[in-house]
JSON list of C-alpha atoms and ligand atoms in Angstrom, two decimals:
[
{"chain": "A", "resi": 1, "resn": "UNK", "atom": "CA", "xyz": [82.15, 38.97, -39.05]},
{"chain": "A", "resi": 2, "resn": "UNK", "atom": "CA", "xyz": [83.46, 37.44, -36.14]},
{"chain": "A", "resi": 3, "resn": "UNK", "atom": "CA", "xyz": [85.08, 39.87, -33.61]},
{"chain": "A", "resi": 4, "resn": "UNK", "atom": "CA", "xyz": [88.74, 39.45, -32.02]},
{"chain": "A", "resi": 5, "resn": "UNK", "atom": "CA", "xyz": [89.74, 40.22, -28.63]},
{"chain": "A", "resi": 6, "resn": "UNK", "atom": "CA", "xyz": [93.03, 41.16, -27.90]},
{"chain": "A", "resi": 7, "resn": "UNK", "atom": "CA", "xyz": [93.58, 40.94, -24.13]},
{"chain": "A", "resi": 8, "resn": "UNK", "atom": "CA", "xyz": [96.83, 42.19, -22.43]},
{"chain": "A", "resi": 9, "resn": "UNK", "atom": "CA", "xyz": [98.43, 41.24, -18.82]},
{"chain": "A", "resi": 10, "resn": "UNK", "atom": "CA", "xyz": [99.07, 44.92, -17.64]},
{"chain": "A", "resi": 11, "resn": "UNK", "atom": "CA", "xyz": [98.18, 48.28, -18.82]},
{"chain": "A", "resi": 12, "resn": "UNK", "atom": "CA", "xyz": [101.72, 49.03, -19.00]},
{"chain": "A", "resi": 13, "resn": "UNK", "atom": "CA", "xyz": [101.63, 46.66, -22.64]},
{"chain": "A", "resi": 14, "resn": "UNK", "atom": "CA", "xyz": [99.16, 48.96, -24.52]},
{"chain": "A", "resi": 15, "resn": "UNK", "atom": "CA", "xyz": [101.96, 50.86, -26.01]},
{"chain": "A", "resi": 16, "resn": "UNK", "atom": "CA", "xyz": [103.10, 47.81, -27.99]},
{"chain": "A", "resi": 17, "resn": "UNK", "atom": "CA", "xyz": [99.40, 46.19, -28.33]},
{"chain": "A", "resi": 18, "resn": "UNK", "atom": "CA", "xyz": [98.17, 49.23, -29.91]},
{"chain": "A", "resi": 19, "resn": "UNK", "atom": "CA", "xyz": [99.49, 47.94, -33.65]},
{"chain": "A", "resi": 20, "resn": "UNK", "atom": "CA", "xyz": [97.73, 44.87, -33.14]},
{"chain": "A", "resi": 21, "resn": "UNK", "atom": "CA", "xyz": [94.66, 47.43, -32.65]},
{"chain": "A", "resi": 22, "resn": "UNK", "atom": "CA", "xyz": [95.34, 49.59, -35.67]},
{"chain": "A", "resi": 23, "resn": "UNK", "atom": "CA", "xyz": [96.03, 46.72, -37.88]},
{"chain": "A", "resi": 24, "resn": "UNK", "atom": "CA", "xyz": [92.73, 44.96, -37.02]},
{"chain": "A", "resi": 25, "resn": "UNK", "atom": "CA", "xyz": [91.29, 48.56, -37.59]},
{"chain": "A", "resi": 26, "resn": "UNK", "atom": "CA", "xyz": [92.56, 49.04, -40.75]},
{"chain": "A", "resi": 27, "resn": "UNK", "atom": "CA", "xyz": [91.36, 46.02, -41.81]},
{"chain": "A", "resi": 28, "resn": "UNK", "atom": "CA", "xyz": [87.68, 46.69, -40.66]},
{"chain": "A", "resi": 29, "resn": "UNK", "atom": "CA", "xyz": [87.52, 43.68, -38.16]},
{"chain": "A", "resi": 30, "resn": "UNK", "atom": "CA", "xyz": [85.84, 44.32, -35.01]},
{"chain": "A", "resi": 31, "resn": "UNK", "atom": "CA", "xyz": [87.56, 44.39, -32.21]},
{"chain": "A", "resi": 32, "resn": "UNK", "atom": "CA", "xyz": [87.82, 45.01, -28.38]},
{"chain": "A", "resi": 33, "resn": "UNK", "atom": "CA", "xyz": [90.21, 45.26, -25.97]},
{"chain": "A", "resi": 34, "resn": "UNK", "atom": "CA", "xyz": [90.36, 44.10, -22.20]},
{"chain": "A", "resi": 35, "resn": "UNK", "atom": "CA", "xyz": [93.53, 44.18, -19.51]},
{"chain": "A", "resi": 36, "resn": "UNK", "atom": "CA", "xyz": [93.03, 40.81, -18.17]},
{"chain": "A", "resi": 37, "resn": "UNK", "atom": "CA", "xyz": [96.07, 38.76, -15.73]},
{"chain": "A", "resi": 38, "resn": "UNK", "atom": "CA", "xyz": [96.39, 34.90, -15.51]},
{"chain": "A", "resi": 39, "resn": "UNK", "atom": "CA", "xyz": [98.22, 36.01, -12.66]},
{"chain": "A", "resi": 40, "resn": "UNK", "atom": "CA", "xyz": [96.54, 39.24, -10.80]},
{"chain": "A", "resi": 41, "resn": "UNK", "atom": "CA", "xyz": [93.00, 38.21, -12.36]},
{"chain": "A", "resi": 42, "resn": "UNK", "atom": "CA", "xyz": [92.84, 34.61, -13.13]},
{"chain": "A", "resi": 43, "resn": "UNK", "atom": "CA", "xyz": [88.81, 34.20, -12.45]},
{"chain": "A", "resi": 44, "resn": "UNK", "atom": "CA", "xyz": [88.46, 36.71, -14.99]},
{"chain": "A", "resi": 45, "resn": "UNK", "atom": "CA", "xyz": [90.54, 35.77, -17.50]},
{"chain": "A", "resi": 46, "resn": "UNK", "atom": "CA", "xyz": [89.44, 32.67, -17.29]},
{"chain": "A", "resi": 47, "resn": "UNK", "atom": "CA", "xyz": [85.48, 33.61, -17.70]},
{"chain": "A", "resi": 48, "resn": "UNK", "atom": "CA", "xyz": [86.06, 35.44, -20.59]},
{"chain": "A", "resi": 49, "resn": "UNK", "atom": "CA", "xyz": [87.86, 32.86, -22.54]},
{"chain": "A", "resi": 50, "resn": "UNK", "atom": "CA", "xyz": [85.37, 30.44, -21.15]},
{"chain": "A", "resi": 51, "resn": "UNK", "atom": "CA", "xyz": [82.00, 32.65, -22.45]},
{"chain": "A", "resi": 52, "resn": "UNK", "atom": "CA", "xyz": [84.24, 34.74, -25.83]},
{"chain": "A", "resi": 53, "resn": "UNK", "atom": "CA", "xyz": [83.23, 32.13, -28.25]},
{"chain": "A", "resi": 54, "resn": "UNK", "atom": "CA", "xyz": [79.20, 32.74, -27.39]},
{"chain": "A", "resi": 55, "resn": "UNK", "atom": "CA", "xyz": [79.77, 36.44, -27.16]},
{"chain": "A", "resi": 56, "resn": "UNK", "atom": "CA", "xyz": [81.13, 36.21, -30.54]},
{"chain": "A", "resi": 57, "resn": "UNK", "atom": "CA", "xyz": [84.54, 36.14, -30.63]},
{"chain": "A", "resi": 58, "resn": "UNK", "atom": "CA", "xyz": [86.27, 34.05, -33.26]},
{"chain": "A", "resi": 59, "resn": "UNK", "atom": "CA", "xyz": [89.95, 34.95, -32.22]},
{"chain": "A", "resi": 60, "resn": "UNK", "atom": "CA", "xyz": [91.50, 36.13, -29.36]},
{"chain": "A", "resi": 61, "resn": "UNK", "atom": "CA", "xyz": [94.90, 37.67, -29.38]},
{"chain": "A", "resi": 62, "resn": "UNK", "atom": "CA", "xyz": [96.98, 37.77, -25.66]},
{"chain": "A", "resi": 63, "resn": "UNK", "atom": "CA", "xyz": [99.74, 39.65, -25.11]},
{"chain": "A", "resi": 64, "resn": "UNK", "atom": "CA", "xyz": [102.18, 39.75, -21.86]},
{"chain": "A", "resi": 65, "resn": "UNK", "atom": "CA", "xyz": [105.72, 39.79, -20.79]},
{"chain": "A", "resi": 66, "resn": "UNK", "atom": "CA", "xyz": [107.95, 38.24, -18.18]},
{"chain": "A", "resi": 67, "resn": "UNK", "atom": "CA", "xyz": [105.88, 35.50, -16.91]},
{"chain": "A", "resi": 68, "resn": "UNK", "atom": "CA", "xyz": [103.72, 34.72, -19.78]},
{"chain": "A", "resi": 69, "resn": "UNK", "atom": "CA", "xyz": [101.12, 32.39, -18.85]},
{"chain": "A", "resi": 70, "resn": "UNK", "atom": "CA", "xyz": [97.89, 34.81, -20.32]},
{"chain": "A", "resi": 71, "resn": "UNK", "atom": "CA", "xyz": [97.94, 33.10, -23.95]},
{"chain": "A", "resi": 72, "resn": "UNK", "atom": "CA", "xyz": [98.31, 29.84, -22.19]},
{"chain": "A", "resi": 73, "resn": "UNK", "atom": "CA", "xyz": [95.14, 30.43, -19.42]},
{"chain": "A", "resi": 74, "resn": "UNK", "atom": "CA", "xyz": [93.12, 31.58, -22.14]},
{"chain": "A", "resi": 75, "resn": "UNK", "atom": "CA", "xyz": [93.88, 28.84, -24.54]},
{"chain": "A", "resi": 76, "resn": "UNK", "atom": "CA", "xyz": [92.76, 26.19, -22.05]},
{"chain": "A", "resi": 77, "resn": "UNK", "atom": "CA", "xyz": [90.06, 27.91, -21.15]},
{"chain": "A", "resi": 78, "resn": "UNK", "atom": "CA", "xyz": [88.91, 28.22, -24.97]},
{"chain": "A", "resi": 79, "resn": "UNK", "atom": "CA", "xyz": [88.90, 26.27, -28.26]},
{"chain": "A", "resi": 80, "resn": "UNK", "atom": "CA", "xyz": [89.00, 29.28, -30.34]},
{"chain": "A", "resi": 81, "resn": "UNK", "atom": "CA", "xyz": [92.59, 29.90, -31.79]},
{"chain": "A", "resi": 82, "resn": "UNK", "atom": "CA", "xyz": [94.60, 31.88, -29.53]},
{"chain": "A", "resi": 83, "resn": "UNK", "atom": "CA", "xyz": [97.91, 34.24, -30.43]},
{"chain": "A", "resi": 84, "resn": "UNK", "atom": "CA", "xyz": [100.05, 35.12, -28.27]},
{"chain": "A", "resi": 85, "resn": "UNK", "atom": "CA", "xyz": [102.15, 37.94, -28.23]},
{"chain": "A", "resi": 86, "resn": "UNK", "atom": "CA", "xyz": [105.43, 37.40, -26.02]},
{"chain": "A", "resi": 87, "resn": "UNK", "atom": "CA", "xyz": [106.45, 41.02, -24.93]},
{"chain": "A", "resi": 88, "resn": "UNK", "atom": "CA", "xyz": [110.05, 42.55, -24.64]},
{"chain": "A", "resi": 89, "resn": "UNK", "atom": "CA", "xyz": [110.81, 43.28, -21.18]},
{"chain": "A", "resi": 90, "resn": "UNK", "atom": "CA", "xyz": [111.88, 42.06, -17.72]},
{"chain": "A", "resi": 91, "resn": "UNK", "atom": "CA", "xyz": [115.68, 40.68, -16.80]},
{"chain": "A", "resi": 92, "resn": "UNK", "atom": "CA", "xyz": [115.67, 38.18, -20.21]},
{"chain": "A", "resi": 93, "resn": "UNK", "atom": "CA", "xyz": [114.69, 41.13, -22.22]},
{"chain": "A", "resi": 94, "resn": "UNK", "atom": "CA", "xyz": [111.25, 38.78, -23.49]},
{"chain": "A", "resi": 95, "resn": "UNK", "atom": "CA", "xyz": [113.02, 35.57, -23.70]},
{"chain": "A", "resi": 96, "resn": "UNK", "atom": "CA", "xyz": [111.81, 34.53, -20.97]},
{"chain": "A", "resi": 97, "resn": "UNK", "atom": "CA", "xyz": [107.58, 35.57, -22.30]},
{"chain": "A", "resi": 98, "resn": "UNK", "atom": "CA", "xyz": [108.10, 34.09, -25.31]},
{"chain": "A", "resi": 99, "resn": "UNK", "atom": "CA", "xyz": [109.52, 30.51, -23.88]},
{"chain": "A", "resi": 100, "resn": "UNK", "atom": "CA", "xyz": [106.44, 30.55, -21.31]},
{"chain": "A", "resi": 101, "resn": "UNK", "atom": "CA", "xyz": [103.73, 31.78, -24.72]},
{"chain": "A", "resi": 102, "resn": "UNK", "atom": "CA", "xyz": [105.16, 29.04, -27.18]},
{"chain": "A", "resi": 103, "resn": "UNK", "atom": "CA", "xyz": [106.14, 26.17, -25.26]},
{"chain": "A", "resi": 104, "resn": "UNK", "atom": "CA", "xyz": [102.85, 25.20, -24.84]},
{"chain": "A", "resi": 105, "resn": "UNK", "atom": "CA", "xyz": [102.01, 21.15, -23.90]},
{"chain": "A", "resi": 106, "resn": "UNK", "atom": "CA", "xyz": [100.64, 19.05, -26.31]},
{"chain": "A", "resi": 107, "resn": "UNK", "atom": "CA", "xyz": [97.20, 19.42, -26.78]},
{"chain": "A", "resi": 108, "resn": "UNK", "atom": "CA", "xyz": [96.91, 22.96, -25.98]},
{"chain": "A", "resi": 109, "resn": "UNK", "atom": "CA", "xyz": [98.67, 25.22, -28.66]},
{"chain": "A", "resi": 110, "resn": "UNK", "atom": "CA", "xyz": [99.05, 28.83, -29.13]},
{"chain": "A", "resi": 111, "resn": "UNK", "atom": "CA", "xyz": [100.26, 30.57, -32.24]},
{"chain": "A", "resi": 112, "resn": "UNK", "atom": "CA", "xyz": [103.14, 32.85, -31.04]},
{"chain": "A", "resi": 113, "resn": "UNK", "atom": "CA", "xyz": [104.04, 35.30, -33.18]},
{"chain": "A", "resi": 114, "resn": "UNK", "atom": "CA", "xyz": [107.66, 37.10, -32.36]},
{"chain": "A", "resi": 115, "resn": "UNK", "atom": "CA", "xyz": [108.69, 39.00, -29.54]},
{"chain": "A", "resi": 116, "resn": "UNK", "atom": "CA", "xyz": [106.48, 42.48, -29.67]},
{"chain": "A", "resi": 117, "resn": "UNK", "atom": "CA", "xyz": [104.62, 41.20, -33.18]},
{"chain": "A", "resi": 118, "resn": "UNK", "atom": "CA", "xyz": [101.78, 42.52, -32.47]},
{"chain": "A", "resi": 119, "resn": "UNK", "atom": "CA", "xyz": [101.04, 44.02, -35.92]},
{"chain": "A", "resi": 120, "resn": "UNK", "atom": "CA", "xyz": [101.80, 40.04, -37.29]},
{"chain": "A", "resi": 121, "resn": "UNK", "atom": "CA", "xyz": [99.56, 38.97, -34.12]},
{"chain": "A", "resi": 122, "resn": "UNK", "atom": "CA", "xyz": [96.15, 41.08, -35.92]},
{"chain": "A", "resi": 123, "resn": "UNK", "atom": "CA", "xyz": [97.21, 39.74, -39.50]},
{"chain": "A", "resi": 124, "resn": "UNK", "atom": "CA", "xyz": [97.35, 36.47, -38.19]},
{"chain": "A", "resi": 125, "resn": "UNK", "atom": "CA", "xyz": [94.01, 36.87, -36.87]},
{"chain": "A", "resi": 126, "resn": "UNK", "atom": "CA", "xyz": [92.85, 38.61, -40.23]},
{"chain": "A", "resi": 127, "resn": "UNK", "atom": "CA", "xyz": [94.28, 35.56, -42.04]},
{"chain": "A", "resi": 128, "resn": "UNK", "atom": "CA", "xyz": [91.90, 33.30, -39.84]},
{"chain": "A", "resi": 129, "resn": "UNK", "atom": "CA", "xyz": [89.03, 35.50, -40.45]},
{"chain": "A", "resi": 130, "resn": "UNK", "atom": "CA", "xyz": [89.19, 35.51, -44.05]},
{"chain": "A", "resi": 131, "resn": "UNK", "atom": "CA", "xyz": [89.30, 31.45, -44.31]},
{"chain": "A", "resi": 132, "resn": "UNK", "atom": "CA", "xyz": [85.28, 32.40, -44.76]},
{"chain": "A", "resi": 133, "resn": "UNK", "atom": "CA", "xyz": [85.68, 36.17, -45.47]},
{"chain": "A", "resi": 134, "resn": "UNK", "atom": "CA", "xyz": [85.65, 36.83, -49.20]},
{"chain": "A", "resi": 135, "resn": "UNK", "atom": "CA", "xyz": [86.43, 40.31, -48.51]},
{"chain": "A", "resi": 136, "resn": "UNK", "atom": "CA", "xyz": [88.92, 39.97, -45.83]},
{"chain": "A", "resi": 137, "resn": "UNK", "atom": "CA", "xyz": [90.91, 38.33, -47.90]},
{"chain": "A", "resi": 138, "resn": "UNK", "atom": "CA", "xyz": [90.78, 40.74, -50.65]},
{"chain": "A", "resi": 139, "resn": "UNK", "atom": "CA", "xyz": [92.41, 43.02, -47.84]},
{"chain": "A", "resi": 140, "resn": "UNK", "atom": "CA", "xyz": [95.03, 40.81, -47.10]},
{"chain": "A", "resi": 141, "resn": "UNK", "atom": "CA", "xyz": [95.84, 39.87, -50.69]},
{"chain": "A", "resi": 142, "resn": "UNK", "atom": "CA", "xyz": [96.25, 44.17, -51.55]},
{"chain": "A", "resi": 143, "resn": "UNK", "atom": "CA", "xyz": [98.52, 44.36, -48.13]},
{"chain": "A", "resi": 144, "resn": "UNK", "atom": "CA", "xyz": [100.90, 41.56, -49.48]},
{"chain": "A", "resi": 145, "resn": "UNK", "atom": "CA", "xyz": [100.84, 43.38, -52.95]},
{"chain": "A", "resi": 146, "resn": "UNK", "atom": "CA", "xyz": [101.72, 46.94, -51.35]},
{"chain": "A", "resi": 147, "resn": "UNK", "atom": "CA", "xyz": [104.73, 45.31, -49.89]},
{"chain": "A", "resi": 148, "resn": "UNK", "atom": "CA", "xyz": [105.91, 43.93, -53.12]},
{"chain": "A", "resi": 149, "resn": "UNK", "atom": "CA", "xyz": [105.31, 46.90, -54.55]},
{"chain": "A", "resi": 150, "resn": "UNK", "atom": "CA", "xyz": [107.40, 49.01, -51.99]},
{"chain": "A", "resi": 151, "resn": "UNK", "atom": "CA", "xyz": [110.15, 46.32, -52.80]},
{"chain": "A", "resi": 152, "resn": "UNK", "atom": "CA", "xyz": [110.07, 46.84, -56.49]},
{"chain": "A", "resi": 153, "resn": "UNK", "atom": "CA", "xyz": [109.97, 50.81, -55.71]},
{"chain": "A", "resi": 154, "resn": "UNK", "atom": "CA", "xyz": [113.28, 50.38, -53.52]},
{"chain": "A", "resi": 155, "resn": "UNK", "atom": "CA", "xyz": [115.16, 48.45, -56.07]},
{"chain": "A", "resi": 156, "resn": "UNK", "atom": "CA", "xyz": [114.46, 50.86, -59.04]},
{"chain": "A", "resi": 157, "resn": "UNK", "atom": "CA", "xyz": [115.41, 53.48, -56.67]},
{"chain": "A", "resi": 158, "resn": "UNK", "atom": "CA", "xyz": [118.76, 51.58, -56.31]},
{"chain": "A", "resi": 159, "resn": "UNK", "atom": "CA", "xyz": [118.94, 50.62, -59.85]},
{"chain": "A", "resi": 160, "resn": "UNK", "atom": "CA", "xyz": [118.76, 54.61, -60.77]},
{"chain": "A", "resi": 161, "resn": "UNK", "atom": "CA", "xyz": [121.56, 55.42, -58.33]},
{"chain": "A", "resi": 162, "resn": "UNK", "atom": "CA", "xyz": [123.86, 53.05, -59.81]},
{"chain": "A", "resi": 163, "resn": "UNK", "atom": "CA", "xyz": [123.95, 50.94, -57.16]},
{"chain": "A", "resi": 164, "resn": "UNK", "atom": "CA", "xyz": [122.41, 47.68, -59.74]},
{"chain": "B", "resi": 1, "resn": "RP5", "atom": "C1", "xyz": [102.94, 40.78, -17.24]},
{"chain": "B", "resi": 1, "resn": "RP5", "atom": "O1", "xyz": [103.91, 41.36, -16.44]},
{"chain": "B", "resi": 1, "resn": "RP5", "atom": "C2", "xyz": [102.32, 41.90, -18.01]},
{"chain": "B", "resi": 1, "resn": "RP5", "atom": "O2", "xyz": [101.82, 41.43, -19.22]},
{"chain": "B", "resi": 1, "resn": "RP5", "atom": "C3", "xyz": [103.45, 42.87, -18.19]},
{"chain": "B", "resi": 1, "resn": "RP5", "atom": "O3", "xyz": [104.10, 42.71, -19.47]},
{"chain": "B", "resi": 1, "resn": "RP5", "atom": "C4", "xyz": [104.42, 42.50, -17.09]},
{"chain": "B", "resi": 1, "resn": "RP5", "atom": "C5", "xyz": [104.63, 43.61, -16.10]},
{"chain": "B", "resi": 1, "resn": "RP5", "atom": "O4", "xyz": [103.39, 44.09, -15.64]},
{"chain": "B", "resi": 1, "resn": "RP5", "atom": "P1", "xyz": [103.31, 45.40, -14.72]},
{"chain": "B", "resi": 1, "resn": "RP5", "atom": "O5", "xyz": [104.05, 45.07, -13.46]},
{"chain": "B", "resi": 1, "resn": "RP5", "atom": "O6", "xyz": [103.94, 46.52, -15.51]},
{"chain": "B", "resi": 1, "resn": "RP5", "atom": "O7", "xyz": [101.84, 45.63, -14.48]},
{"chain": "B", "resi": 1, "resn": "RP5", "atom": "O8", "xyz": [102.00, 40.09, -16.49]}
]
């Protein structure tokens, strides 16, 4: 299988990137992780997007706040897909990272998933993955039924408390 890389702009994200890491865990997909800047590092950032496809990457994941030009950097530097993951943070509270991740010009997109979605950033990923992963998408077929499942479970929980 393809791996993902999910890069982040500071190592003051990893508290929030670390669901995209235990989702692409539980999912078996390999995975590694880098702190990369467009701003503090951009040669860097720029070579790995450049060389991830022929190291084997199939998706990367980027997440950063504030000023959030790493999902943009990498996705010109890259034809794999790119996700980015806007962070929460900073005076506009992550308005202001997800504007700068999704409004991306024409030509050039990147999938932005919601403020701090970093757990929807790795399924997204999974979800790409599985286009030629029979297995994969066995995995994401029993996630979407386990979350029916807990939806029936709270409504015949309601339903013996009267409340239906
Ligand atoms: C962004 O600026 C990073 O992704 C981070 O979310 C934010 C603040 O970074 P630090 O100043 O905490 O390193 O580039």
């Amino acid at each position: 299988m393809k791996k993902v890389a999910v890069i982040m702009g500071s190592t003051s994200d990893s508290s929030v990137v670390q669901a995209a890491c235990d989702q692409l865990k539980e999912f078996g997909i390999p995975h590694t992780t880098h702190v990369l800047s467009a701003h503090r590092t951009p040669a860097a950032a720029a070579r790995f997007a450049q060389t991830a496809r022929d190291n084997g990457y199939g998706v990367i994941i980027c997440a950063a706040g504030m000023a959030a030009h790493l999902a943009g950097t990498f996705a010109g530097n890259t034809i794999l897909p790119v996700i980015g993951i806007p962070l929460k943070g900073g005076v506009m509270d992550g308005m202001d990272a997800l504007l700068a991740t999704v409004q991306m010009p024409s030509g050039i997109p990147v999938a932005t998933v919601a403020i701090n979605g970093a757990k929807n950033a790795a399924i997204l990923a999974a979800q790409i993955l599985a286009v030629e992963d029979q297995d994969l998408a066995k995995a994401l077929n029993a996630q979407r039924a386990e979350m029916a499942q807990n939806i029936d479970n709270a409504n015949a929980k309601l339903r013996m408390i009267g409340q239906q």
